[in-house]
C-alpha cells in the first residue's frame, strides 16, 4: 500500500510526531520506544528530503538534514537519558540491545555509533550512581 502526502503534510506530520514523543517530561508509551514508529518517522523525514531533492529545493534539504542531526538535540538527549535511566530492565540488557533501544528512542534523529555509545555510558553511569542511593524508579 502506498499513501500519497504533500510535502507540507509530511513536514507537519514529522514535526507533530517529535512533539508527541518529546514534549512532555514523561515520554508517551507505547510510542516512545516503538520500533515501528521510529522506522515510520525516519521514512517520513527521508521522504521529505528525497522529495525536496527531486524538486531541487536545496534550502529545504539542508534545513531537514540539519534538523535531524543528533549533535544538535540536547533536549531530546536529556529526555532519552531520563527515560532509559528509569527502565528496570536496562541493567539486564547487553550493550547491543541498549544501543538498539537508544537508536529507536532517538528516531527520527540520526545518532552515529559514537554518539549512541556516549549516551549509553551516560545512562549506565546514572544507573550506577542511583543504585548506590536506593532502588530505581519503578522498583
mmCIF file of C-alpha atoms in Angstrom:
data_model
loop_
_atom_site.group_PDB
_atom_site.id
_atom_site.type_symbol
_atom_site.label_atom_id
_atom_site.label_comp_id
_atom_site.label_asym_id
_atom_site.label_seq_id
_atom_site.Cartn_x
_atom_site.Cartn_y
_atom_site.Cartn_z
ATOM 1 C CA UNK A 1 0.000 0.000 0.000
ATOM 2 C CA UNK A 2 1.264 3.446 -0.861
ATOM 3 C CA UNK A 3 -0.092 6.664 0.604
ATOM 4 C CA UNK A 4 0.419 9.977 -1.155
ATOM 5 C CA UNK A 5 1.003 13.018 1.015
ATOM 6 C CA UNK A 6 2.042 16.505 0.006
ATOM 7 C CA UNK A 7 5.453 17.697 1.123
ATOM 8 C CA UNK A 8 3.903 20.176 3.552
ATOM 9 C CA UNK A 9 1.754 17.404 5.044
ATOM 10 C CA UNK A 10 4.845 15.252 5.594
ATOM 11 C CA UNK A 11 6.613 18.162 7.274
ATOM 12 C CA UNK A 12 3.648 18.742 9.565
ATOM 13 C CA UNK A 13 3.455 15.060 10.418
ATOM 14 C CA UNK A 14 7.200 14.822 11.148
ATOM 15 C CA UNK A 15 7.050 17.860 13.437
ATOM 16 C CA UNK A 16 3.906 16.638 15.212
ATOM 17 C CA UNK A 17 5.496 13.257 15.911
ATOM 18 C CA UNK A 18 8.518 14.943 17.510
ATOM 19 C CA UNK A 19 6.204 16.971 19.735
ATOM 20 C CA UNK A 20 4.253 13.844 20.692
ATOM 21 C CA UNK A 21 7.426 11.998 21.512
ATOM 22 C CA UNK A 22 9.493 14.634 23.300
ATOM 23 C CA UNK A 23 7.288 17.474 24.521
ATOM 24 C CA UNK A 24 6.284 16.120 27.932
ATOM 25 C CA UNK A 25 8.548 15.207 30.819
ATOM 26 C CA UNK A 26 7.155 11.664 30.678
ATOM 27 C CA UNK A 27 7.661 10.069 27.237
ATOM 28 C CA UNK A 28 4.416 8.707 25.801
ATOM 29 C CA UNK A 29 4.185 4.944 25.969
ATOM 30 C CA UNK A 30 3.983 2.801 23.922
ATOM 31 C CA UNK A 31 5.090 5.222 21.202
ATOM 32 C CA UNK A 32 8.386 6.379 22.659
ATOM 33 C CA UNK A 33 10.123 3.012 22.400
ATOM 34 C CA UNK A 34 8.219 1.721 19.380
ATOM 35 C CA UNK A 35 10.495 0.402 16.611
ATOM 36 C CA UNK A 36 7.597 0.723 14.140
ATOM 37 C CA UNK A 37 7.021 4.375 14.944
ATOM 38 C CA UNK A 38 10.779 5.017 14.811
ATOM 39 C CA UNK A 39 11.038 3.418 11.360
ATOM 40 C CA UNK A 40 7.977 5.280 10.063
ATOM 41 C CA UNK A 41 9.239 8.589 11.434
ATOM 42 C CA UNK A 42 12.621 8.090 9.788
ATOM 43 C CA UNK A 43 10.923 7.248 6.477
ATOM 44 C CA UNK A 44 8.815 10.395 6.708
ATOM 45 C CA UNK A 45 11.913 12.573 7.147
ATOM 46 C CA UNK A 46 13.754 10.655 4.403
ATOM 47 C CA UNK A 47 10.758 11.231 2.099
ATOM 48 C CA UNK A 48 10.796 14.944 2.842
ATOM 49 C CA UNK A 49 14.470 15.140 1.931
ATOM 50 C CA UNK A 50 14.098 12.992 -1.193
ATOM 51 C CA UNK A 51 11.146 14.999 -2.477
ATOM 52 C CA UNK A 52 12.963 18.245 -1.713
ATOM 53 C CA UNK A 53 15.938 16.981 -3.715
ATOM 54 C CA UNK A 54 13.632 15.958 -6.563
ATOM 55 C CA UNK A 55 12.123 19.453 -6.789
ATOM 56 C CA UNK A 56 15.608 20.967 -6.384
ATOM 57 C CA UNK A 57 14.813 22.806 -3.145
ATOM 58 C CA UNK A 58 18.330 22.729 -1.719
ATOM 59 C CA UNK A 59 17.472 25.053 1.171
ATOM 60 C CA UNK A 60 14.731 22.695 2.359
ATOM 61 C CA UNK A 61 17.097 19.716 2.005
ATOM 62 C CA UNK A 62 19.759 21.475 4.066
ATOM 63 C CA UNK A 63 17.227 22.543 6.708
ATOM 64 C CA UNK A 64 15.891 18.997 7.210
ATOM 65 C CA UNK A 65 19.331 17.379 7.141
ATOM 66 C CA UNK A 66 20.480 19.845 9.768
ATOM 67 C CA UNK A 67 17.275 19.352 11.779
ATOM 68 C CA UNK A 68 17.770 15.618 12.155
ATOM 69 C CA UNK A 69 21.399 15.752 13.301
ATOM 70 C CA UNK A 70 21.688 14.246 16.762
ATOM 71 C CA UNK A 71 24.513 16.579 17.749
ATOM 72 C CA UNK A 72 22.026 19.482 17.890
ATOM 73 C CA UNK A 73 19.487 17.633 20.065
ATOM 74 C CA UNK A 74 20.435 18.300 23.703
ATOM 75 C CA UNK A 75 16.844 18.467 24.943
ATOM 76 C CA UNK A 76 15.859 15.164 23.327
ATOM 77 C CA UNK A 77 19.070 13.579 24.594
ATOM 78 C CA UNK A 78 18.073 14.514 28.135
ATOM 79 C CA UNK A 79 14.579 13.071 27.702
ATOM 80 C CA UNK A 80 16.025 9.785 26.453
ATOM 81 C CA UNK A 81 18.639 9.626 29.204
ATOM 82 C CA UNK A 82 15.992 10.141 31.910
ATOM 83 C CA UNK A 83 13.685 7.598 30.289
ATOM 84 C CA UNK A 84 16.307 4.877 29.843
ATOM 85 C CA UNK A 85 17.759 5.508 33.306
ATOM 86 C CA UNK A 86 14.358 4.726 34.790
ATOM 87 C CA UNK A 87 13.902 1.391 32.989
ATOM 88 C CA UNK A 88 14.115 -1.530 35.404
ATOM 89 C CA UNK A 89 15.312 -3.875 32.644
ATOM 90 C CA UNK A 90 18.161 -1.609 31.489
ATOM 91 C CA UNK A 91 20.802 -3.458 33.511
ATOM 92 C CA UNK A 92 19.609 -6.825 32.174
ATOM 93 C CA UNK A 93 20.288 -5.846 28.561
ATOM 94 C CA UNK A 94 23.558 -6.294 26.740
ATOM 95 C CA UNK A 95 25.371 -3.426 25.040
ATOM 96 C CA UNK A 96 23.884 -4.088 21.590
ATOM 97 C CA UNK A 97 20.317 -4.215 22.934
ATOM 98 C CA UNK A 98 20.837 -0.950 24.818
ATOM 99 C CA UNK A 99 22.164 0.685 21.647
ATOM 100 C CA UNK A 100 19.144 -0.549 19.651
ATOM 101 C CA UNK A 101 16.769 0.884 22.261
ATOM 102 C CA UNK A 102 18.591 4.226 22.137
ATOM 103 C CA UNK A 103 18.504 4.224 18.330
ATOM 104 C CA UNK A 104 14.750 3.640 18.448
ATOM 105 C CA UNK A 105 14.156 6.294 21.095
ATOM 106 C CA UNK A 106 16.246 8.873 19.231
ATOM 107 C CA UNK A 107 14.342 8.483 15.938
ATOM 108 C CA UNK A 108 13.924 10.335 13.659
ATOM 109 C CA UNK A 109 17.213 11.954 14.585
ATOM 110 C CA UNK A 110 20.423 10.361 13.326
ATOM 111 C CA UNK A 111 22.881 9.494 16.042
ATOM 112 C CA UNK A 112 26.096 7.807 14.973
ATOM 113 C CA UNK A 113 27.603 4.827 16.828
ATOM 114 C CA UNK A 114 29.915 7.025 18.874
ATOM 115 C CA UNK A 115 27.057 9.304 19.985
ATOM 116 C CA UNK A 116 24.893 6.314 20.936
ATOM 117 C CA UNK A 117 27.758 4.757 22.878
ATOM 118 C CA UNK A 118 28.325 8.042 24.716
ATOM 119 C CA UNK A 119 24.630 8.188 25.639
ATOM 120 C CA UNK A 120 24.675 4.554 26.770
ATOM 121 C CA UNK A 121 27.676 5.253 29.000
ATOM 122 C CA UNK A 122 25.909 8.279 30.483
ATOM 123 C CA UNK A 123 22.825 6.195 31.275
ATOM 124 C CA UNK A 124 24.916 3.382 32.775
ATOM 125 C CA UNK A 125 26.699 5.943 34.964
ATOM 126 C CA UNK A 126 23.371 7.419 36.099
ATOM 127 C CA UNK A 127 22.066 3.971 36.961
ATOM 128 C CA UNK A 128 25.217 3.068 38.855
ATOM 129 C CA UNK A 129 25.150 6.277 40.859
ATOM 130 C CA UNK A 130 21.422 5.954 41.624
ATOM 131 C CA UNK A 131 21.740 2.288 42.622
ATOM 132 C CA UNK A 132 24.004 3.350 45.459
ATOM 133 C CA UNK A 133 21.284 5.837 46.503
ATOM 134 C CA UNK A 134 18.497 3.235 46.631
ATOM 135 C CA UNK A 135 16.142 1.493 44.233
ATOM 136 C CA UNK A 136 15.476 2.958 40.788
ATOM 137 C CA UNK A 137 12.114 4.272 39.671
ATOM 138 C CA UNK A 138 9.553 1.545 39.274
ATOM 139 C CA UNK A 139 11.408 -0.883 41.540
#
